[in-house]
Amino acid sequence: MSANKTVGRRPARAVAFPGGPGGEATHAPALAHVVATRLEEDIVLGRRHPRERLIEQDLCERFGTHRGDVRLALFELEKKGLIERIRNRGAMVRDLTPKEVTEVYAVREDPGQLADRLGRDAAALGHALGREVLHRRLDRVDAGDMLGVFYANLHFHQALFGLCGNACLIETIEQLAQKVYGIRSYANASPQVLERARRDHVDMIKALRVSRRKELIALTRRHLKPQPEAYIRAYERRFGSATAGRAS
């Protein structure tokens, strides 16, 4: 179904409350969460593109709800860094420039603290990832469930970077990962890239199990490269290589 088509029925049962923004009735937060989740899926799966406007009235019609729910949903997506609000233009899918993407991945591709902590705990995690997260991802790839692939991959990397034991660093890495949610679909559109990512995860788990520090660092850097490269190519085709920032 296209991201812009109206959904024939409401995704969740809503309870009306008076006094929402603009005076109209609002629904229970559960419906706003459903709207936010569906829009997040549209963005992370590439159904909505950088700078694409999110028009409140269109969203109300699509989800069969009111502006109060839509505004709550957009607020949640703005907090996650997936969209931005521009004065006199409204909400749109966030536009990351090639420079911003390169800087984010420069941090994500540096697993030094993670590798420094390799040891008995890392080996145990390697076995756990092999039994659970990895097989979940393989099942999703084989079934063609791209949303399942996205969330399984997210779970894998959260567990992997959680090894470093530095709470501040973990939080920073997760915030940066969230900032680039919307660009991952560009690489995942290629079956070859998906298959390579599958092999990378297997090899990363093997490196964890036997505490191969240098191998894990090299694998992590190689594994992350296709995402920014695919996004930057698509960005420059769409907006031009000389684009320095977001639309004003």
PDB file of C-alpha atoms in Angstrom, residues 11-236:
ATOM      1  CA  PRO A  11      -5.567   1.002  13.117  1.00  0.00           C
ATOM      2  CA  ALA A  12      -6.694   0.993  16.731  1.00  0.00           C
ATOM      3  CA  ARG A  13      -9.773   1.668  18.797  1.00  0.00           C
ATOM      4  CA  ALA A  14      -9.785   5.332  19.835  1.00  0.00           C
ATOM      5  CA  VAL A  15     -11.357   7.011  22.834  1.00  0.00           C
ATOM      6  CA  ALA A  16     -12.356  10.647  22.329  1.00  0.00           C
ATOM      7  CA  PHE A  17     -11.335  13.365  24.776  1.00  0.00           C
ATOM      8  CA  PRO A  18     -12.425  17.017  24.544  1.00  0.00           C
ATOM      9  CA  GLY A  19     -10.179  20.042  24.417  1.00  0.00           C
ATOM     10  CA  GLY A  20      -7.392  19.018  22.064  1.00  0.00           C
ATOM     11  CA  PRO A  21      -5.256  21.479  20.096  1.00  0.00           C
ATOM     12  CA  GLY A  22      -7.471  23.903  18.201  1.00  0.00           C
ATOM     13  CA  GLY A  23     -10.485  22.854  20.246  1.00  0.00           C
ATOM     14  CA  GLU A  24     -11.150  19.566  18.440  1.00  0.00           C
ATOM     15  CA  ALA A  25     -11.511  16.250  20.232  1.00  0.00           C
ATOM     16  CA  THR A  26      -8.412  14.131  20.665  1.00  0.00           C
ATOM     17  CA  HIS A  27      -7.976  10.389  21.024  1.00  0.00           C
ATOM     18  CA  ALA A  28      -6.179   8.293  23.560  1.00  0.00           C
ATOM     19  CA  PRO A  29      -2.374   8.348  23.196  1.00  0.00           C
ATOM     20  CA  ALA A  30      -2.466   4.788  21.825  1.00  0.00           C
ATOM     21  CA  LEU A  31      -3.795   6.002  18.473  1.00  0.00           C
ATOM     22  CA  ALA A  32      -1.166   8.751  18.227  1.00  0.00           C
ATOM     23  CA  HIS A  33       1.437   6.049  18.866  1.00  0.00           C
ATOM     24  CA  VAL A  34       0.029   3.932  16.042  1.00  0.00           C
ATOM     25  CA  VAL A  35       0.243   6.912  13.674  1.00  0.00           C
ATOM     26  CA  ALA A  36       3.834   7.608  14.779  1.00  0.00           C
ATOM     27  CA  THR A  37       4.806   3.952  14.347  1.00  0.00           C
ATOM     28  CA  ARG A  38       3.327   3.699  10.856  1.00  0.00           C
ATOM     29  CA  LEU A  39       5.045   6.917   9.757  1.00  0.00           C
ATOM     30  CA  GLU A  40       8.342   5.746  11.272  1.00  0.00           C
ATOM     31  CA  GLU A  41       8.039   2.545   9.244  1.00  0.00           C
ATOM     32  CA  ASP A  42       7.380   4.572   6.092  1.00  0.00           C
ATOM     33  CA  ILE A  43      10.568   6.558   6.695  1.00  0.00           C
ATOM     34  CA  VAL A  44      12.907   3.717   7.695  1.00  0.00           C
ATOM     35  CA  LEU A  45      11.714   1.556   4.787  1.00  0.00           C
ATOM     36  CA  GLY A  46      12.237   4.379   2.288  1.00  0.00           C
ATOM     37  CA  ARG A  47       8.582   4.902   1.410  1.00  0.00           C
ATOM     38  CA  ARG A  48       8.985   8.555   2.392  1.00  0.00           C
ATOM     39  CA  HIS A  49      12.006  10.520   1.264  1.00  0.00           C
ATOM     40  CA  PRO A  50      14.159  13.379   2.617  1.00  0.00           C
ATOM     41  CA  ARG A  51      12.344  16.743   2.464  1.00  0.00           C
ATOM     42  CA  GLU A  52       8.992  15.079   1.758  1.00  0.00           C
ATOM     43  CA  ARG A  53       6.255  17.094   3.456  1.00  0.00           C
ATOM     44  CA  LEU A  54       3.959  15.481   6.031  1.00  0.00           C
ATOM     45  CA  ILE A  55       0.685  17.344   5.641  1.00  0.00           C
ATOM     46  CA  GLU A  56      -1.522  17.087   8.710  1.00  0.00           C
ATOM     47  CA  GLN A  57      -4.821  16.978   6.820  1.00  0.00           C
ATOM     48  CA  ASP A  58      -3.571  14.199   4.535  1.00  0.00           C
ATOM     49  CA  LEU A  59      -2.461  12.195   7.560  1.00  0.00           C
ATOM     50  CA  CYS A  60      -5.804  12.742   9.289  1.00  0.00           C
ATOM     51  CA  GLU A  61      -7.561  11.312   6.241  1.00  0.00           C
ATOM     52  CA  ARG A  62      -5.151   8.401   5.904  1.00  0.00           C
ATOM     53  CA  PHE A  63      -5.514   7.294   9.515  1.00  0.00           C
ATOM     54  CA  GLY A  64      -9.128   8.343  10.023  1.00  0.00           C
ATOM     55  CA  THR A  65      -8.294  10.537  12.990  1.00  0.00           C
ATOM     56  CA  HIS A  66      -7.959  14.169  14.118  1.00  0.00           C
ATOM     57  CA  ARG A  67      -5.167  16.728  14.142  1.00  0.00           C
ATOM     58  CA  GLY A  68      -4.546  16.190  17.857  1.00  0.00           C
ATOM     59  CA  ASP A  69      -3.393  12.612  17.222  1.00  0.00           C
ATOM     60  CA  VAL A  70      -1.371  13.575  14.171  1.00  0.00           C
ATOM     61  CA  ARG A  71       0.399  16.396  16.018  1.00  0.00           C
ATOM     62  CA  LEU A  72       1.288  14.093  18.905  1.00  0.00           C
ATOM     63  CA  ALA A  73       2.672  11.566  16.402  1.00  0.00           C
ATOM     64  CA  LEU A  74       4.728  14.214  14.605  1.00  0.00           C
ATOM     65  CA  PHE A  75       6.064  15.438  17.937  1.00  0.00           C
ATOM     66  CA  GLU A  76       7.291  11.904  18.729  1.00  0.00           C
ATOM     67  CA  LEU A  77       8.982  11.606  15.337  1.00  0.00           C
ATOM     68  CA  GLU A  78      10.605  15.011  15.769  1.00  0.00           C
ATOM     69  CA  LYS A  79      12.039  13.906  19.142  1.00  0.00           C
ATOM     70  CA  LYS A  80      13.539  10.869  17.405  1.00  0.00           C
ATOM     71  CA  GLY A  81      15.144  13.081  14.774  1.00  0.00           C
ATOM     72  CA  LEU A  82      13.218  11.489  11.891  1.00  0.00           C
ATOM     73  CA  ILE A  83      11.357  14.636  10.881  1.00  0.00           C
ATOM     74  CA  GLU A  84      11.767  18.371  11.332  1.00  0.00           C
ATOM     75  CA  ARG A  85       9.368  21.281  11.484  1.00  0.00           C
ATOM     76  CA  ILE A  86      10.144  24.312   9.365  1.00  0.00           C
ATOM     77  CA  ARG A  87       8.377  27.588  10.003  1.00  0.00           C
ATOM     78  CA  ASN A  88       5.647  28.347   7.454  1.00  0.00           C
ATOM     79  CA  ARG A  89       6.215  24.980   5.765  1.00  0.00           C
ATOM     80  CA  GLY A  90       5.207  22.450   8.408  1.00  0.00           C
ATOM     81  CA  ALA A  91       6.682  19.008   9.024  1.00  0.00           C
ATOM     82  CA  MET A  92       8.886  17.108   6.588  1.00  0.00           C
ATOM     83  CA  VAL A  93      11.125  14.058   6.576  1.00  0.00           C
ATOM     84  CA  ARG A  94      14.499  15.077   7.895  1.00  0.00           C
ATOM     85  CA  ASP A  95      17.145  15.808   5.318  1.00  0.00           C
ATOM     86  CA  LEU A  96      20.667  14.742   6.296  1.00  0.00           C
ATOM     87  CA  THR A  97      23.417  16.182   4.120  1.00  0.00           C
ATOM     88  CA  PRO A  98      26.301  13.969   2.946  1.00  0.00           C
ATOM     89  CA  LYS A  99      28.573  15.815   5.389  1.00  0.00           C
ATOM     90  CA  GLU A 100      26.278  15.028   8.340  1.00  0.00           C
ATOM     91  CA  VAL A 101      25.982  11.374   7.343  1.00  0.00           C
ATOM     92  CA  THR A 102      29.755  11.056   6.963  1.00  0.00           C
ATOM     93  CA  GLU A 103      30.303  12.566  10.419  1.00  0.00           C
ATOM     94  CA  VAL A 104      27.749  10.284  12.087  1.00  0.00           C
ATOM     95  CA  TYR A 105      29.270   7.162  10.561  1.00  0.00           C
ATOM     96  CA  ALA A 106      32.778   8.293  11.457  1.00  0.00           C
ATOM     97  CA  VAL A 107      31.706   7.847  15.085  1.00  0.00           C
ATOM     98  CA  ARG A 108      29.734   4.640  14.501  1.00  0.00           C
ATOM     99  CA  GLU A 109      32.620   3.022  12.598  1.00  0.00           C
ATOM    100  CA  ASP A 110      35.040   3.431  15.519  1.00  0.00           C
ATOM    101  CA  PRO A 111      34.467   0.385  17.769  1.00  0.00           C
ATOM    102  CA  GLY A 112      37.702   0.873  19.712  1.00  0.00           C
ATOM    103  CA  GLN A 113      36.191   0.847  23.205  1.00  0.00           C
ATOM    104  CA  LEU A 114      34.029  -2.099  22.249  1.00  0.00           C
ATOM    105  CA  ALA A 115      37.001  -4.101  21.007  1.00  0.00           C
ATOM    106  CA  ASP A 116      39.100  -3.191  24.062  1.00  0.00           C
ATOM    107  CA  ARG A 117      36.587  -4.997  26.280  1.00  0.00           C
ATOM    108  CA  LEU A 118      36.641  -8.270  24.395  1.00  0.00           C
ATOM    109  CA  GLY A 119      37.010 -11.193  26.734  1.00  0.00           C
ATOM    110  CA  ARG A 120      34.881 -13.804  28.462  1.00  0.00           C
ATOM    111  CA  ASP A 121      31.738 -11.609  28.421  1.00  0.00           C
ATOM    112  CA  ALA A 122      32.177 -10.902  24.729  1.00  0.00           C
ATOM    113  CA  ALA A 123      32.438 -14.607  23.944  1.00  0.00           C
ATOM    114  CA  ALA A 124      29.248 -15.277  25.926  1.00  0.00           C
ATOM    115  CA  LEU A 125      27.444 -12.513  24.053  1.00  0.00           C
ATOM    116  CA  GLY A 126      28.693 -13.914  20.766  1.00  0.00           C
ATOM    117  CA  HIS A 127      27.028 -17.230  21.538  1.00  0.00           C
ATOM    118  CA  ALA A 128      23.812 -15.502  22.632  1.00  0.00           C
ATOM    119  CA  LEU A 129      23.676 -13.404  19.477  1.00  0.00           C
ATOM    120  CA  GLY A 130      24.261 -16.490  17.383  1.00  0.00           C
ATOM    121  CA  ARG A 131      21.337 -18.312  18.986  1.00  0.00           C
ATOM    122  CA  GLU A 132      18.801 -15.488  19.056  1.00  0.00           C
ATOM    123  CA  VAL A 133      19.328 -12.194  17.218  1.00  0.00           C
ATOM    124  CA  LEU A 134      21.149 -13.611  14.215  1.00  0.00           C
ATOM    125  CA  HIS A 135      18.606 -16.333  13.499  1.00  0.00           C
ATOM    126  CA  ARG A 136      15.788 -13.823  13.868  1.00  0.00           C
ATOM    127  CA  ARG A 137      17.429 -11.664  11.187  1.00  0.00           C
ATOM    128  CA  LEU A 138      18.038 -14.617   8.869  1.00  0.00           C
ATOM    129  CA  ASP A 139      14.383 -15.606   9.111  1.00  0.00           C
ATOM    130  CA  ARG A 140      13.290 -12.049   8.238  1.00  0.00           C
ATOM    131  CA  VAL A 141      15.626 -11.840   5.229  1.00  0.00           C
ATOM    132  CA  ASP A 142      14.445 -15.200   3.886  1.00  0.00           C
ATOM    133  CA  ALA A 143      10.799 -14.143   4.319  1.00  0.00           C
ATOM    134  CA  GLY A 144      11.356 -10.786   2.595  1.00  0.00           C
ATOM    135  CA  ASP A 145      10.180  -8.986   5.747  1.00  0.00           C
ATOM    136  CA  MET A 146      12.177  -5.761   5.384  1.00  0.00           C
ATOM    137  CA  LEU A 147      10.690  -4.142   8.474  1.00  0.00           C
ATOM    138  CA  GLY A 148      11.597  -7.248  10.476  1.00  0.00           C
ATOM    139  CA  VAL A 149      15.119  -7.069   9.011  1.00  0.00           C
ATOM    140  CA  PHE A 150      15.402  -3.442  10.114  1.00  0.00           C
ATOM    141  CA  TYR A 151      14.409  -4.125  13.730  1.00  0.00           C
ATOM    142  CA  ALA A 152      16.429  -7.352  13.979  1.00  0.00           C
ATOM    143  CA  ASN A 153      19.478  -5.464  12.706  1.00  0.00           C
ATOM    144  CA  LEU A 154      18.821  -2.698  15.227  1.00  0.00           C
ATOM    145  CA  HIS A 155      18.644  -5.222  18.066  1.00  0.00           C
ATOM    146  CA  PHE A 156      21.895  -6.844  16.917  1.00  0.00           C
ATOM    147  CA  HIS A 157      23.846  -3.571  16.936  1.00  0.00           C
ATOM    148  CA  GLN A 158      22.389  -2.443  20.265  1.00  0.00           C
ATOM    149  CA  ALA A 159      23.617  -5.665  21.843  1.00  0.00           C
ATOM    150  CA  LEU A 160      26.973  -5.407  20.088  1.00  0.00           C
ATOM    151  CA  PHE A 161      27.757  -1.835  21.113  1.00  0.00           C
ATOM    152  CA  GLY A 162      26.381  -2.535  24.581  1.00  0.00           C
ATOM    153  CA  LEU A 163      29.571  -4.534  25.142  1.00  0.00           C
ATOM    154  CA  CYS A 164      31.629  -1.401  25.715  1.00  0.00           C
ATOM    155  CA  GLY A 165      30.128  -0.934  29.196  1.00  0.00           C
ATOM    156  CA  ASN A 166      30.303   2.864  28.897  1.00  0.00           C
ATOM    157  CA  ALA A 167      26.748   4.118  29.452  1.00  0.00           C
ATOM    158  CA  CYS A 168      27.438   7.568  27.993  1.00  0.00           C
ATOM    159  CA  LEU A 169      29.046   6.108  24.882  1.00  0.00           C
ATOM    160  CA  ILE A 170      26.185   3.619  24.429  1.00  0.00           C
ATOM    161  CA  GLU A 171      23.657   6.455  24.670  1.00  0.00           C
ATOM    162  CA  THR A 172      25.591   8.549  22.149  1.00  0.00           C
ATOM    163  CA  ILE A 173      25.873   5.675  19.668  1.00  0.00           C
ATOM    164  CA  GLU A 174      22.145   4.908  19.965  1.00  0.00           C
ATOM    165  CA  GLN A 175      21.242   8.564  19.427  1.00  0.00           C
ATOM    166  CA  LEU A 176      23.428   8.702  16.327  1.00  0.00           C
ATOM    167  CA  ALA A 177      21.984   5.419  15.049  1.00  0.00           C
ATOM    168  CA  GLN A 178      18.486   6.816  15.519  1.00  0.00           C
ATOM    169  CA  LYS A 179      19.456   9.961  13.622  1.00  0.00           C
ATOM    170  CA  VAL A 180      20.242   7.891  10.529  1.00  0.00           C
ATOM    171  CA  TYR A 181      17.283   5.472  10.713  1.00  0.00           C
ATOM    172  CA  GLY A 182      15.883   6.912   7.497  1.00  0.00           C
ATOM    173  CA  ILE A 183      18.960   6.226   5.371  1.00  0.00           C
ATOM    174  CA  ARG A 184      19.321   2.480   5.921  1.00  0.00           C
ATOM    175  CA  SER A 185      16.685   1.517   3.373  1.00  0.00           C
ATOM    176  CA  TYR A 186      18.871   2.841   0.551  1.00  0.00           C
ATOM    177  CA  ALA A 187      21.421   0.071   1.045  1.00  0.00           C
ATOM    178  CA  ASN A 188      18.858  -2.585   2.020  1.00  0.00           C
ATOM    179  CA  ALA A 189      17.144  -2.211  -1.351  1.00  0.00           C
ATOM    180  CA  SER A 190      20.000  -4.276  -2.810  1.00  0.00           C
ATOM    181  CA  PRO A 191      19.764  -8.080  -2.322  1.00  0.00           C
ATOM    182  CA  GLN A 192      23.556  -8.241  -2.627  1.00  0.00           C
ATOM    183  CA  VAL A 193      24.013  -5.778   0.235  1.00  0.00           C
ATOM    184  CA  LEU A 194      21.536  -7.710   2.389  1.00  0.00           C
ATOM    185  CA  GLU A 195      23.390 -10.955   1.752  1.00  0.00           C
ATOM    186  CA  ARG A 196      26.709  -9.308   2.563  1.00  0.00           C
ATOM    187  CA  ALA A 197      25.236  -7.895   5.787  1.00  0.00           C
ATOM    188  CA  ARG A 198      24.025 -11.378   6.687  1.00  0.00           C
ATOM    189  CA  ARG A 199      27.555 -12.768   6.214  1.00  0.00           C
ATOM    190  CA  ASP A 200      29.050  -9.846   8.154  1.00  0.00           C
ATOM    191  CA  HIS A 201      26.852 -10.607  11.160  1.00  0.00           C
ATOM    192  CA  VAL A 202      27.927 -14.249  11.099  1.00  0.00           C
ATOM    193  CA  ASP A 203      31.594 -13.228  10.910  1.00  0.00           C
ATOM    194  CA  MET A 204      31.204 -10.600  13.657  1.00  0.00           C
ATOM    195  CA  ILE A 205      29.727 -13.216  15.978  1.00  0.00           C
ATOM    196  CA  LYS A 206      32.607 -15.576  15.205  1.00  0.00           C
ATOM    197  CA  ALA A 207      35.093 -12.789  16.007  1.00  0.00           C
ATOM    198  CA  LEU A 208      33.296 -12.138  19.299  1.00  0.00           C
ATOM    199  CA  ARG A 209      33.345 -15.792  20.269  1.00  0.00           C
ATOM    200  CA  VAL A 210      37.125 -16.047  19.920  1.00  0.00           C
ATOM    201  CA  SER A 211      37.940 -12.446  20.974  1.00  0.00           C
ATOM    202  CA  ARG A 212      39.555 -11.374  17.697  1.00  0.00           C
ATOM    203  CA  ARG A 213      39.837  -7.638  18.283  1.00  0.00           C
ATOM    204  CA  LYS A 214      41.321  -6.468  14.967  1.00  0.00           C
ATOM    205  CA  GLU A 215      38.995  -8.646  12.933  1.00  0.00           C
ATOM    206  CA  LEU A 216      35.928  -7.258  14.735  1.00  0.00           C
ATOM    207  CA  ILE A 217      37.041  -3.665  14.112  1.00  0.00           C
ATOM    208  CA  ALA A 218      37.587  -4.321  10.393  1.00  0.00           C
ATOM    209  CA  LEU A 219      34.253  -6.146  10.056  1.00  0.00           C
ATOM    210  CA  THR A 220      32.326  -3.389  11.834  1.00  0.00           C
ATOM    211  CA  ARG A 221      33.784  -0.696   9.592  1.00  0.00           C
ATOM    212  CA  ARG A 222      33.148  -2.686   6.420  1.00  0.00           C
ATOM    213  CA  HIS A 223      29.635  -3.596   7.526  1.00  0.00           C
ATOM    214  CA  LEU A 224      28.545   0.014   8.055  1.00  0.00           C
ATOM    215  CA  LYS A 225      29.956   1.497   4.828  1.00  0.00           C
ATOM    216  CA  PRO A 226      27.187   0.554   2.326  1.00  0.00           C
ATOM    217  CA  GLN A 227      24.530   2.562   4.193  1.00  0.00           C
ATOM    218  CA  PRO A 228      26.070   6.053   3.959  1.00  0.00           C
ATOM    219  CA  GLU A 229      27.480   5.353   0.496  1.00  0.00           C
ATOM    220  CA  ALA A 230      24.062   4.366  -0.923  1.00  0.00           C
ATOM    221  CA  TYR A 231      22.338   7.317   0.750  1.00  0.00           C
ATOM    222  CA  ILE A 232      24.897   9.863  -0.457  1.00  0.00           C
ATOM    223  CA  ARG A 233      24.615   8.594  -4.045  1.00  0.00           C
ATOM    224  CA  ALA A 234      20.825   8.882  -3.914  1.00  0.00           C
ATOM    225  CA  TYR A 235      21.005  12.293  -2.230  1.00  0.00           C
ATOM    226  CA  GLU A 236      23.332  13.720  -4.863  1.00  0.00           C
TER     227      GLU A 236
END
